[in-house]
Short mmCIF file of C-alpha atoms (C1' of nucleotides) in Angstrom, two decimals:
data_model
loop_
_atom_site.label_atom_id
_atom_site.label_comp_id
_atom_site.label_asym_id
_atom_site.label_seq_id
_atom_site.Cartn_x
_atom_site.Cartn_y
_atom_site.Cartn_z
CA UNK A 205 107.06 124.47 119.10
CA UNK A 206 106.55 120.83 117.96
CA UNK A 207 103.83 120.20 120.08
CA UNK A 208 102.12 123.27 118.59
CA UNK A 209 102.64 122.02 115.14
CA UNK A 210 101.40 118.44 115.91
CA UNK A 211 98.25 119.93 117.31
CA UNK A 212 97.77 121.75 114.32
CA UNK A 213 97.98 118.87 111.98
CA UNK A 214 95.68 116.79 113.66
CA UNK A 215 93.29 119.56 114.05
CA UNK A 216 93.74 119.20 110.32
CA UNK A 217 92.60 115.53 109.60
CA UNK A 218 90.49 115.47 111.93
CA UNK A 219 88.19 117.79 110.48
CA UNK A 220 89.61 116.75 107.01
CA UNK A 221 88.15 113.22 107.68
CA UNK A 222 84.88 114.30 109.01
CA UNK A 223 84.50 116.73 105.97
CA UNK A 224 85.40 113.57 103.74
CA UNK A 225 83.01 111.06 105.63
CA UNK A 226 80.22 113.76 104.93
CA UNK A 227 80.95 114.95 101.23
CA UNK A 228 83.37 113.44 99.94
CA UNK A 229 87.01 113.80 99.32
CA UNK A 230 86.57 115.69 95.70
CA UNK A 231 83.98 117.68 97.32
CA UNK A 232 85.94 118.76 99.81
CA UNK A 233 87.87 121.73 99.31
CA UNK A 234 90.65 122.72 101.18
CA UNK A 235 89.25 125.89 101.84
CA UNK A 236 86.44 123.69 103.63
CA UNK A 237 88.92 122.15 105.53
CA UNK A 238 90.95 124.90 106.15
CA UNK A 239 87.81 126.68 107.30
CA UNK A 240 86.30 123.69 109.90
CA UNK A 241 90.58 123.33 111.37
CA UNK A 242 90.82 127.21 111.84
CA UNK A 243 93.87 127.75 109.68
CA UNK A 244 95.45 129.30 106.85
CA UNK A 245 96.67 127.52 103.64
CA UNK A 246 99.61 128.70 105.09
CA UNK A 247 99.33 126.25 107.51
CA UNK A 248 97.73 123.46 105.74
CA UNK A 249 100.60 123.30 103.09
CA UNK A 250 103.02 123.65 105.78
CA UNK A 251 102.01 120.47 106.60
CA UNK A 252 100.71 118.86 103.08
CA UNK A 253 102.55 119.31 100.60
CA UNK A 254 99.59 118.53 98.32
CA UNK A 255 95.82 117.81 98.62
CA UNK A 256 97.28 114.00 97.17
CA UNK A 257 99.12 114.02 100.16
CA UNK A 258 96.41 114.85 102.46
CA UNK A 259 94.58 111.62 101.35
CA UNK A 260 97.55 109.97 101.92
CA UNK A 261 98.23 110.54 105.37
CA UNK A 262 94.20 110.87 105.73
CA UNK A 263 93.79 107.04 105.13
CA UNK A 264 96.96 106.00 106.79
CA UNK A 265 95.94 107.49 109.85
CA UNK A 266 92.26 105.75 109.31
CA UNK A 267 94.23 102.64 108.97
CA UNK A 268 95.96 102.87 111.86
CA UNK A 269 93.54 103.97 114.37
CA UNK A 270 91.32 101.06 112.65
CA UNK A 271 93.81 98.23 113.23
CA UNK A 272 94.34 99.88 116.69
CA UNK A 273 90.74 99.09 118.11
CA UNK A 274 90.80 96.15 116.47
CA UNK A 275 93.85 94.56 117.88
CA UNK A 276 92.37 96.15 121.55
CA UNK A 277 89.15 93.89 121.40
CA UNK A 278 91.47 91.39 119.92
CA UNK A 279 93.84 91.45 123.02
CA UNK A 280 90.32 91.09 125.51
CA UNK A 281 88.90 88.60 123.80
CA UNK A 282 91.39 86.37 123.56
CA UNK A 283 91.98 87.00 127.77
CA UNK A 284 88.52 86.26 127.84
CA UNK A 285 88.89 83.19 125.87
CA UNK A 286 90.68 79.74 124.93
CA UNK A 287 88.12 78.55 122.19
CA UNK A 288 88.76 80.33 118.60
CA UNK A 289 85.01 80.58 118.03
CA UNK A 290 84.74 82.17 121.67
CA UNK A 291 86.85 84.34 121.25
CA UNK A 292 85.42 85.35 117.80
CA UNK A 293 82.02 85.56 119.34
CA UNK A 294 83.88 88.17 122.14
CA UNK A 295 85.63 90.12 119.37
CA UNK A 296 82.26 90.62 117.60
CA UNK A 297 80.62 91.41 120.88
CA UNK A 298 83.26 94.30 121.78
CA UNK A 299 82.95 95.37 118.34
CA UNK A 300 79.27 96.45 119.22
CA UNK A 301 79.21 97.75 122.41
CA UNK A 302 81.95 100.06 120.89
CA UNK A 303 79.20 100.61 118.34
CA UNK A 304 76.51 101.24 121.05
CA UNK A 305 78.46 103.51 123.13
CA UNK A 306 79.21 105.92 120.18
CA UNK A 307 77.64 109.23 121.06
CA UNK A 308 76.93 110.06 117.18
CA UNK A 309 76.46 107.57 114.88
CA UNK A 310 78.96 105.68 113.07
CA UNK A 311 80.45 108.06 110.24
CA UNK A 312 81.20 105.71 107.57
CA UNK A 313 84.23 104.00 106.85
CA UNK A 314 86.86 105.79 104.55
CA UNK A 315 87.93 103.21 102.77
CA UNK A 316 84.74 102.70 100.90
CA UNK A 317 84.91 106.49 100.40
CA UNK A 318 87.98 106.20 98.50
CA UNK A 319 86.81 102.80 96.80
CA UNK A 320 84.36 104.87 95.29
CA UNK A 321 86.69 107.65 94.00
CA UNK A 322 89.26 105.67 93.47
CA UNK A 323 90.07 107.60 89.97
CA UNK A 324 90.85 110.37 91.66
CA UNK A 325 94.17 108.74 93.62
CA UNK A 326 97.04 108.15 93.07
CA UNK A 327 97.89 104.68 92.30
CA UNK A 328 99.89 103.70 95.36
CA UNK A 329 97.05 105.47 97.47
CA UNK A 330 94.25 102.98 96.04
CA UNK A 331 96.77 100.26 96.75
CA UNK A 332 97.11 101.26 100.52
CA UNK A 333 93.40 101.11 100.25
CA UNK A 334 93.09 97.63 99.21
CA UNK A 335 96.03 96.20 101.16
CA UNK A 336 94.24 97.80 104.25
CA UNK A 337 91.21 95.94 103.28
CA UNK A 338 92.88 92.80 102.57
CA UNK A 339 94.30 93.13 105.89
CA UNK A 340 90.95 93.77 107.64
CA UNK A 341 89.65 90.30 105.73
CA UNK A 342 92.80 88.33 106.95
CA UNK A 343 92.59 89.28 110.58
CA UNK A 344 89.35 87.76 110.41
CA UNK A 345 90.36 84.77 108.17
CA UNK A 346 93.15 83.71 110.46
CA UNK A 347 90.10 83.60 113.29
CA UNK A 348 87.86 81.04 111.47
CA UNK A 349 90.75 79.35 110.08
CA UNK A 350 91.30 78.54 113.85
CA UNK A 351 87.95 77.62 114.50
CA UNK A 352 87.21 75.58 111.26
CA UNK A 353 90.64 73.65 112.71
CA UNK A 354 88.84 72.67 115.68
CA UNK A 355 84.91 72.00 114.76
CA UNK A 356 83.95 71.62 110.85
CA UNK A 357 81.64 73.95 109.98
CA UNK A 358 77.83 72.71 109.04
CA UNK A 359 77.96 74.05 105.32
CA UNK A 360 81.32 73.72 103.31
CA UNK A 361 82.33 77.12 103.60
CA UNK A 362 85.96 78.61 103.93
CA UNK A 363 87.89 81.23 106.54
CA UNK A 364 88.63 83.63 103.46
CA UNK A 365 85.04 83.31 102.05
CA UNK A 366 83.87 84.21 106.07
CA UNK A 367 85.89 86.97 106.59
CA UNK A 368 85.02 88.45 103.11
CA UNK A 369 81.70 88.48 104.65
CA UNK A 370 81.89 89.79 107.47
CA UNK A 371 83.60 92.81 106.11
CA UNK A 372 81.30 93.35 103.24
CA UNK A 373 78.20 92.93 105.87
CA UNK A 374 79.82 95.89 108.26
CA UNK A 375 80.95 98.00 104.63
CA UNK A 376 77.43 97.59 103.70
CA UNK A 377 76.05 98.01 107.03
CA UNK A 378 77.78 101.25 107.38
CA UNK A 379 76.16 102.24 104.07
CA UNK A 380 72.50 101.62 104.59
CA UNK A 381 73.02 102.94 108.25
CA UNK A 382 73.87 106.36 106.63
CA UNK A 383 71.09 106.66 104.02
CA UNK A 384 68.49 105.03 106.23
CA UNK A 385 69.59 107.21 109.43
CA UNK A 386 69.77 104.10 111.74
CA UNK A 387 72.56 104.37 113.81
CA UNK A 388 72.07 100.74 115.12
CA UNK A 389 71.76 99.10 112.31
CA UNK A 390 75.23 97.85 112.66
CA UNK A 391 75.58 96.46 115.74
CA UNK A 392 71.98 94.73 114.47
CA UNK A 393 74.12 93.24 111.52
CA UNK A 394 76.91 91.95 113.59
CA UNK A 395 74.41 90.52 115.88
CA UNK A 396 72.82 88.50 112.96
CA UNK A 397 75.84 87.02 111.74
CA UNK A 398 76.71 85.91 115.10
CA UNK A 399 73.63 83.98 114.64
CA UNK A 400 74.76 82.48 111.18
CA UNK A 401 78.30 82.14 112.84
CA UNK A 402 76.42 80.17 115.82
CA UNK A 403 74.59 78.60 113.41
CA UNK A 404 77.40 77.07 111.31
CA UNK A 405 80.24 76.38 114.49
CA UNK A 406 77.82 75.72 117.40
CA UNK A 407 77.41 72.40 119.25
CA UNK A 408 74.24 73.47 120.63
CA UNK A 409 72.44 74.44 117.62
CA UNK A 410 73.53 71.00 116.38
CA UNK A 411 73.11 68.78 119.09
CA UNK A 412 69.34 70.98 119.01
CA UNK A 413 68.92 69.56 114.96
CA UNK A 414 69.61 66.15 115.78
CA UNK A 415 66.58 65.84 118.45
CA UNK A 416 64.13 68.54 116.54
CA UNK B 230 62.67 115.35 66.36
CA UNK B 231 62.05 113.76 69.47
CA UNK B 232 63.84 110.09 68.72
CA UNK B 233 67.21 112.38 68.48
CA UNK B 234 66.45 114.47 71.12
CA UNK B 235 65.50 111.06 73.22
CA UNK B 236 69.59 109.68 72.24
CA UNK B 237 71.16 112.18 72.89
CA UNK B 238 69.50 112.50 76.22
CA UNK B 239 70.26 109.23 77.02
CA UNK B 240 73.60 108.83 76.04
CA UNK B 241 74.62 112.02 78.39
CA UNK B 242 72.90 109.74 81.55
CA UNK B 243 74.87 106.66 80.21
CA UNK B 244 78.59 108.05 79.65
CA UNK B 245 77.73 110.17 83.02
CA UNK B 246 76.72 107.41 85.16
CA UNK B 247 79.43 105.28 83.68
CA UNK B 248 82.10 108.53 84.84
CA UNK B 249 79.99 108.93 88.40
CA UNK B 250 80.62 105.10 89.53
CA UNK B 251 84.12 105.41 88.43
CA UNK B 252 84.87 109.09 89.87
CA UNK B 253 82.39 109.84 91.98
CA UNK B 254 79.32 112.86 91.62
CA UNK B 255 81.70 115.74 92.33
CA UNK B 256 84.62 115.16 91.05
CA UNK B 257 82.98 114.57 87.48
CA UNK B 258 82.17 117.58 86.09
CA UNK B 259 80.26 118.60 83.45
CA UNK B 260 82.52 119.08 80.57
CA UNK B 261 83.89 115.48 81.23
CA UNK B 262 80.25 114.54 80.66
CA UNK B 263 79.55 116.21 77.53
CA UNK B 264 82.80 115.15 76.11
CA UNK B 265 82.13 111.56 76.79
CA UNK B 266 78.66 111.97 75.41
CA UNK B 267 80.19 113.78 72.67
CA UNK B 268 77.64 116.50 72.82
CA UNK B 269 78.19 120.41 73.56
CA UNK B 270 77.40 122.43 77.28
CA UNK B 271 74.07 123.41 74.76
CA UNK B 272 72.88 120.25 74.42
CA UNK B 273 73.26 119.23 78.04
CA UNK B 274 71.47 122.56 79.26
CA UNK B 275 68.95 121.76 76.96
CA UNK B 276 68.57 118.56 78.48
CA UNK B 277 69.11 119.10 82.35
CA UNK B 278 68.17 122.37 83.82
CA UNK B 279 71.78 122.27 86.20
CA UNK B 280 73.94 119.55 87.76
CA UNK B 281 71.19 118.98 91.02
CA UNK B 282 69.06 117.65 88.06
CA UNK B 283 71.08 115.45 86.39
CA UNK B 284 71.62 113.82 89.84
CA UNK B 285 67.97 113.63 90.26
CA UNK B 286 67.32 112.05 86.82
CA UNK B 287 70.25 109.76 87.08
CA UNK B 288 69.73 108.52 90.20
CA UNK B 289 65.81 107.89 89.19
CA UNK B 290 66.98 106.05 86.06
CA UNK B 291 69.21 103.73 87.65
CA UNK B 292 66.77 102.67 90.41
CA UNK B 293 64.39 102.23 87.98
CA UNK B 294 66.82 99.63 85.06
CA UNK B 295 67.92 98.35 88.94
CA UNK B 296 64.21 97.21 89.59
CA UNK B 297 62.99 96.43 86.60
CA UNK B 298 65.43 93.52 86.44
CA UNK B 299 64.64 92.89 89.82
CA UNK B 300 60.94 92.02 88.82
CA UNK B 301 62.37 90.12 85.89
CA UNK B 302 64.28 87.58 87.96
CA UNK B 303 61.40 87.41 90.70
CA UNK B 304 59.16 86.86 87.49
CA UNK B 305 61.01 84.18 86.51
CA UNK B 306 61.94 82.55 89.67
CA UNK B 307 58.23 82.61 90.95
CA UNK B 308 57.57 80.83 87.23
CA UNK B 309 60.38 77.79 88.13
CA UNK B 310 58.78 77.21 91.83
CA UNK B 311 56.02 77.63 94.35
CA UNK B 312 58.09 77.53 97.17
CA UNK B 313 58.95 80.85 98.57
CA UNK B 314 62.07 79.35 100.09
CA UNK B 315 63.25 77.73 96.64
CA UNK B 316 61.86 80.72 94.67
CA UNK B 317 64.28 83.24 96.78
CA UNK B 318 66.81 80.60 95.87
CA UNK B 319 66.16 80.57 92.33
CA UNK B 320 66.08 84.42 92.46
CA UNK B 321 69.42 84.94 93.84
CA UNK B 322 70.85 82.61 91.63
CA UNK B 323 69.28 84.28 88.93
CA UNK B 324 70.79 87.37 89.95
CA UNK B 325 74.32 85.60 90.28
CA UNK B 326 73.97 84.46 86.66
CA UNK B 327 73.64 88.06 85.66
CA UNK B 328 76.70 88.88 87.28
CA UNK B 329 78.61 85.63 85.70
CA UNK B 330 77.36 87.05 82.21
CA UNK B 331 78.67 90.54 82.50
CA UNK B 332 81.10 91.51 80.12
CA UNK B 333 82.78 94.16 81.53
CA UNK B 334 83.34 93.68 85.72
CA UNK B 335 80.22 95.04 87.77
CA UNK B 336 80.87 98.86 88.29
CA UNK B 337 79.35 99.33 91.32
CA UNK B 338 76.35 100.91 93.07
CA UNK B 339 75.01 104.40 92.28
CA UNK B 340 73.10 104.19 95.81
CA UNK B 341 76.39 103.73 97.65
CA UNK B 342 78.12 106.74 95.89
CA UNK B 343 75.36 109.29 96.33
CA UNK B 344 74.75 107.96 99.98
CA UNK B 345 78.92 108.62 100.51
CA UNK B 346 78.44 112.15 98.74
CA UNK B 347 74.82 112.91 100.86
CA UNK B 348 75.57 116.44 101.44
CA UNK B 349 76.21 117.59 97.81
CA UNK B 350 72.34 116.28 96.80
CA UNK B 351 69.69 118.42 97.58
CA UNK B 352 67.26 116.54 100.79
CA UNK B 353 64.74 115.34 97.82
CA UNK B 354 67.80 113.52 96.17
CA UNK B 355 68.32 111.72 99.50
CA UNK B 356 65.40 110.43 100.30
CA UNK B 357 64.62 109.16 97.11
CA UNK B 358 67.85 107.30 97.62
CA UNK B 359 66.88 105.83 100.78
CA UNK B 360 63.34 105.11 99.25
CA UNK B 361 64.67 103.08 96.84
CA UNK B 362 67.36 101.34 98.95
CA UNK B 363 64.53 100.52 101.44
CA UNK B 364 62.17 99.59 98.74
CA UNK B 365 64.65 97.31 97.29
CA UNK B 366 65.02 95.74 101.18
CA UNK B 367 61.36 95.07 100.90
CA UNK B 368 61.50 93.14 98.04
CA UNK B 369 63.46 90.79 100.14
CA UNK B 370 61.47 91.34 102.90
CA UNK B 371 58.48 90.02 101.68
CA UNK B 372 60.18 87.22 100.29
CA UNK B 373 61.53 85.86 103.63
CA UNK B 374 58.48 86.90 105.44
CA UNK B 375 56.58 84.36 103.11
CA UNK B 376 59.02 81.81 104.13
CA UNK B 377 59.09 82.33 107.47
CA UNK B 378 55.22 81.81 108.11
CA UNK B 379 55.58 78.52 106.08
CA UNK B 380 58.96 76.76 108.28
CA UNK B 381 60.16 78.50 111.46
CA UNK B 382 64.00 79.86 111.09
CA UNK B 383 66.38 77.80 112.73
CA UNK B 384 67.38 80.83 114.61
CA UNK B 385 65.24 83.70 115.97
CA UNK B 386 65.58 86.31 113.22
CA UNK B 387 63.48 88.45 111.58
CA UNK B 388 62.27 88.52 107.68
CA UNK B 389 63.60 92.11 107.57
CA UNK B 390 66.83 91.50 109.78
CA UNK B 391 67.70 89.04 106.77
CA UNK B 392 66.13 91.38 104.15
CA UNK B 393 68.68 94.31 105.38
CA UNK B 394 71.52 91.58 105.12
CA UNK B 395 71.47 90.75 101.80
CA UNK B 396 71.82 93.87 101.00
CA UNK B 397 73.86 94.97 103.43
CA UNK B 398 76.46 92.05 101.95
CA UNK B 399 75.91 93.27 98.63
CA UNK B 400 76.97 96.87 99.11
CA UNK B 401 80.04 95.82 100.57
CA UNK B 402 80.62 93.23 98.31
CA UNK B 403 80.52 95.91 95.41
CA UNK B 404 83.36 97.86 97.24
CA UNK B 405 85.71 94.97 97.98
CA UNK B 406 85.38 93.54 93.97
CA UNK B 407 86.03 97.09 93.04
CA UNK B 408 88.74 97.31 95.40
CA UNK B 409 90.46 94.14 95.07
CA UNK B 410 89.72 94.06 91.33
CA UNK B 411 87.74 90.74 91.97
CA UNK B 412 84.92 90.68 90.05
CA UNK B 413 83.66 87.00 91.06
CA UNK B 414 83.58 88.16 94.71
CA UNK B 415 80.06 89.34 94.79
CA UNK B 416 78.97 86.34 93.05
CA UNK B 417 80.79 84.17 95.89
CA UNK B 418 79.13 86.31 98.61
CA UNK B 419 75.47 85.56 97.56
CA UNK B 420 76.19 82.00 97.21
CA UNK B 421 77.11 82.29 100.36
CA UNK B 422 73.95 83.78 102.11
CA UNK B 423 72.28 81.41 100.22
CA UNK B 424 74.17 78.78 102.01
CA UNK B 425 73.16 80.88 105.32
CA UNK B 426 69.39 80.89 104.14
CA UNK B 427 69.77 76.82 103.58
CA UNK B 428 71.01 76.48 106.94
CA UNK B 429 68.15 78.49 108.33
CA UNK B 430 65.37 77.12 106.54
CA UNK B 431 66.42 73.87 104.31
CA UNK B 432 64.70 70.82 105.40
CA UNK B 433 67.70 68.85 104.14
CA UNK B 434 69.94 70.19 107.03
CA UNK B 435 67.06 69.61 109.53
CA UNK B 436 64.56 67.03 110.71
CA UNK B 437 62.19 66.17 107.33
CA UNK B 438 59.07 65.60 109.18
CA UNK B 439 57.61 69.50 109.66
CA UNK B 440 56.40 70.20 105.91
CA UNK B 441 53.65 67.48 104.71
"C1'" DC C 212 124.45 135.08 128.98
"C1'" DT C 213 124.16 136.70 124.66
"C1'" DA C 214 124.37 137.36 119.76
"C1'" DT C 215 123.84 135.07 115.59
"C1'" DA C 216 122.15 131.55 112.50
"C1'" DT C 217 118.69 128.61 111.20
"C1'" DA C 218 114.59 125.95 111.18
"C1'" DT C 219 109.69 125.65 112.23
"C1'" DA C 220 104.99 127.10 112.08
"C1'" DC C 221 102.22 129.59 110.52
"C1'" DA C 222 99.38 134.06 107.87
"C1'" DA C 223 97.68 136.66 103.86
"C1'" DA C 224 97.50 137.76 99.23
"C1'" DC C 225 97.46 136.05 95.00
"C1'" DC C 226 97.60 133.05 90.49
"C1'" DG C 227 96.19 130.37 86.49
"C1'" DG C 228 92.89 127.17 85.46
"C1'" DT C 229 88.39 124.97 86.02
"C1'" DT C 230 83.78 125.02 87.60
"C1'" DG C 231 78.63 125.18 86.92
"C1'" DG C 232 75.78 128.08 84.57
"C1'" DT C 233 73.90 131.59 80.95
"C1'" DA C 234 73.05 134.33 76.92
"C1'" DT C 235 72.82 134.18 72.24
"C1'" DG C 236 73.14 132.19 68.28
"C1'" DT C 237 72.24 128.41 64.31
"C1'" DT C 238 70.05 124.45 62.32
"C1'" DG C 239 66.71 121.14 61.11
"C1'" DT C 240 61.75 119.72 61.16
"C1'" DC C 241 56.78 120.09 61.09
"C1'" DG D 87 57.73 130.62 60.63
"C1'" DA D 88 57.49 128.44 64.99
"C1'" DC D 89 59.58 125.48 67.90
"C1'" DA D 90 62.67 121.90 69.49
"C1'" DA D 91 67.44 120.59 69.41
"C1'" DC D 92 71.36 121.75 69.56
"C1'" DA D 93 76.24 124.86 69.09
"C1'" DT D 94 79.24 128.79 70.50
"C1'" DA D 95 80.92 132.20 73.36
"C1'" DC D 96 81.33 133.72 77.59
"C1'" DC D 97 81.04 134.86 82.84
"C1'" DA D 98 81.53 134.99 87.85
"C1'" DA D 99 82.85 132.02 91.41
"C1'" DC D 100 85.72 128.77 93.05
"C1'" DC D 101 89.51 125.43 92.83
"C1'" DG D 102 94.24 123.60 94.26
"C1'" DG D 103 98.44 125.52 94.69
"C1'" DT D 104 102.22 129.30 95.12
"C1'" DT D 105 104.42 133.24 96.80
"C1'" DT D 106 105.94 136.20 100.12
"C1'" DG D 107 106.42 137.49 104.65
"C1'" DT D 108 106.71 136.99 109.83
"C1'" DA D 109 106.73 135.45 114.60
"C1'" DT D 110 108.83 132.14 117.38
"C1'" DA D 111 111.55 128.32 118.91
"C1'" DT D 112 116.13 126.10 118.92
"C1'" DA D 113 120.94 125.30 118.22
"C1'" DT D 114 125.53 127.14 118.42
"C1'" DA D 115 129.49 129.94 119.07
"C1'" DG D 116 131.91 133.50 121.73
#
DNA sequence: CTATATATACAAACCGGTTGGTATGTTGTC
DNA sequence: GACAACATACCAACCGGTTTGTATATATAG
């Protein structure tokens, strides 16, 4: 049956992508995977026609459940909110309560895990991988774009050079969250550059400086 | 003789840690090692009692290059100001100059890759990994603590909140220049924070009355 | 409704090659 | 000749991948 089949499969990258978030993709063997899903190689090369094509579909599907959430707190912050750099503020804000309602802590993000074994890919896989990234960058770029439209910002600073940091704070974040075994370090992150955010956009925090 | 013994020794950490940031731990094995090092499975037994080890002793070696220029640039930056505000400043542009002056595009973090592999290192492996990634947060901890008691932050944050930010946005930065190929991106990004750090604590962007 | 044909979704055994690791040399130096 | 510093030969385990086989669902023709 299909629906059997589909079940199957995404038994399989489910527990593919855990295994990977934990060890690795190179250290992962398909017998580990195979193993954690409760199938045969049978079954996993039903499916796969290669362990190449498991990362494939791995980080496509990590893509696209990524770019899913994001477009969710997107669509509620901008109900939530006319002003760019509201809205921004909102975005960030969903972004960690999703972080704060996670039962276990944040995993890590795949696409540094492939970053970092990026020899072992094939060359249109590493691409996917930095397209996704640049996409990740630009959805953010397009929202301080907007706001720098409306308010100039209190340092010269532009959207792409913004969104490249916000994305290498959370890659980073996700990083020393692992090692240091603080699942909250995140949200904690995000929180702080809100503040720089605030900090650089905000009419309070300036109208504050003129009369301190 | 020991000076030969000492080369060849080092040259299997070099070419390995060279083949680790660009493959990953696992997925470089030992025969790609000794080949690169040009030395036989002998010589690197001699040398390393198994794989665990040369984890261990790779991992120690590049924390300890990592912080001895560390100490360098605070050496120097300390020697060019009194200020603990300008001498961070002076620091991270030391550190930026580094980067500028690398020949060959900055390969990455060793942290990063053994904290994305965790469960291949043995538990002793690990936390000397998140020793030395907290150790190198307290480096900046210290700094912005110093600087905090002397002006109040613009915004209510924390010496180690920042501390964990900088190198929170340098881990990520490392993955997107690797990623994007853009080797003057982690450059940009702690020009940036210093920007942030300005707008927290520069008098110039505030009232110049406070500091006498 | 049924018989046949075909595709799907697996399972189990197996293969050649590679892995980390070892056992046993050989060589150069003090 | 003792010991460090290697080289060579080899092993057992494991790797990604293949092969072969089977149960089941679906489409089609009579």
């Amino acid at each position: 049956m299909a629906a059997r089949g589909h079940d199957t499969k995404e038994r399989i990258l489910k527990e593919a992508q855990a295994l990977v978030l934990k060890r690795g993709f190179s250290a992962t063997s398909l017998d580990n995977i195979i193993q954690a899903a409760g199938v045969t190689k049978g079954a996993f090369f039903h499916h796969f026609k290669s362990k190449d094509d498991l990362a494939r579909q791995l980080i496509e599907r990590f893509a696209e459940l990524d770019f899913a959430l994001f477009e969710e707190w997107d669509r509620r912050a901008d109900a939530l909110s006319d002003d760019p750099y509201q809205a921004l503020i909102l975005f960030l804000k969903l972004f960690e309560e999703w972080l704060d309602n996670l039962r276990q802590p944040f995993a890590g993000c795949l696409f540094a895990v492939y970053v970092y074994e990026s020899n072992l890919f094939e060359p249109e896989v590493n691409a996917y991988v930095k397209k996704s990234l640049e996409h990740w960058q630009q959805f953010y770029e397009r929202k301080f774009a907007a706001i720098i439209a409306e308010r100039p910002p209190k340092l010269e600073v532009s959207a792409a050079e913004l969104a490249e940091s916000i994305v290498a704070i959370l890659e980073g974040a996700f990083i020393l969250a692992r090692s240091g075994e603080k699942p909250d370090l995140i949200a904690r992150q995000s929180r702080l550059f809100r503040g720089y955010v605030k900090l650089l956009f905000d009419e309070d925090t300036r109208s504050r400086d003129a009369v301190a």
